[in-house]
């Protein structure tokens, strides 16, 4: 089994699992905490590791199972349409 197939298997398994209430907020909080910790660390390795993990968790909170886009839809009245996101890059 290659690394790509293992990652894909983990993604599929994660997509099938039920989320728990507030999961995206917990992941977002953990990611932001890691990003703040990265700025305070004196070690370059710890800064890189905490920054990468924090960034990944913030991205997960925004796009993952039960992500922030879903919360935004619910706050707009629960419409079934997708949330428009302006991408400037």
Coordinates of C-alpha atoms in Angstrom, one line a residue:
X1 CA 0.0 0.0 0.0
X2 CA 1.5 3.3 -1.0
X3 CA 1.4 6.5 1.0
X4 CA -1.1 8.1 -1.4
X5 CA -3.5 5.2 -1.0
X6 CA -3.2 5.2 2.8
X7 CA -4.0 8.9 2.9
X8 CA -7.0 8.4 0.6
X9 CA -8.2 5.6 2.8
X10 CA -7.9 7.8 5.9
X11 CA -9.8 10.6 4.2
X12 CA -12.6 8.3 3.2
X13 CA -12.9 6.9 6.7
X14 CA -12.9 10.4 8.2
X15 CA -15.6 11.5 5.7
X16 CA -17.9 8.6 6.8
X17 CA -17.6 9.2 10.5
X18 CA -20.2 11.3 12.3
X19 CA -19.0 14.6 13.7
X20 CA -19.7 15.8 17.2
X21 CA -21.3 19.2 18.0
X22 CA -18.7 22.0 18.2
X23 CA -16.0 19.9 16.6
X24 CA -15.0 22.6 14.1
X25 CA -14.7 25.2 17.0
X26 CA -12.5 22.8 19.0
X27 CA -10.3 22.2 16.0
X28 CA -10.1 25.9 15.2
X29 CA -9.2 26.8 18.8
X30 CA -6.5 24.1 18.9
X31 CA -5.1 25.4 15.6
X32 CA -5.0 29.0 16.8
X33 CA -3.4 28.0 20.1
X34 CA -0.7 26.1 18.2
X35 CA -0.1 29.1 15.9
X36 CA 0.3 31.4 19.0
X37 CA 2.7 28.9 20.6
X38 CA 4.7 28.8 17.4
X39 CA 5.5 32.5 17.7
X40 CA 6.7 32.2 21.2
X41 CA 9.0 29.2 20.8
X42 CA 12.8 29.8 20.6
X43 CA 13.5 26.7 18.7
X44 CA 13.2 26.9 14.9
X45 CA 12.1 23.3 14.7
X46 CA 9.3 23.8 17.2
X47 CA 8.2 26.9 15.5
X48 CA 8.0 25.1 12.1
X49 CA 6.2 22.1 13.6
X50 CA 3.7 24.1 15.6
X51 CA 3.1 26.5 12.8
X52 CA 2.5 23.7 10.3
X53 CA 0.2 21.7 12.6
X54 CA -1.7 24.9 13.6
X55 CA -2.2 25.9 10.0
X56 CA -3.4 22.4 9.1
X57 CA -5.9 22.4 11.9
X58 CA -7.2 25.9 11.0
X59 CA -7.7 24.7 7.4
X60 CA -9.4 21.6 8.7
X61 CA -11.8 23.7 10.8
X62 CA -12.7 25.8 7.7
X63 CA -13.2 23.0 5.2
X64 CA -13.5 19.7 7.0
X65 CA -16.4 17.7 8.3
X66 CA -18.8 20.1 9.9
X67 CA -16.6 23.0 8.9
X68 CA -17.0 26.7 9.2
X69 CA -18.6 27.0 5.7
X70 CA -21.4 24.8 7.0
X71 CA -21.8 27.1 10.0
X72 CA -21.9 30.2 7.7
X73 CA -24.7 28.5 5.7
X74 CA -26.7 27.8 8.8
X75 CA -26.3 31.4 10.0
X76 CA -27.6 32.7 6.6
X77 CA -30.9 31.0 7.2
X78 CA -30.0 27.4 6.4
X79 CA -30.2 27.7 2.6
X80 CA -29.0 24.8 0.6
X81 CA -26.9 27.0 -1.7
X82 CA -23.2 27.0 -1.4
X83 CA -21.4 29.9 0.4
X84 CA -19.6 32.2 -2.0
X85 CA -16.0 32.8 -1.1
X86 CA -14.0 35.5 -2.9
X87 CA -10.5 34.2 -3.7
X88 CA -8.1 37.1 -4.4
X89 CA -5.2 34.8 -5.1

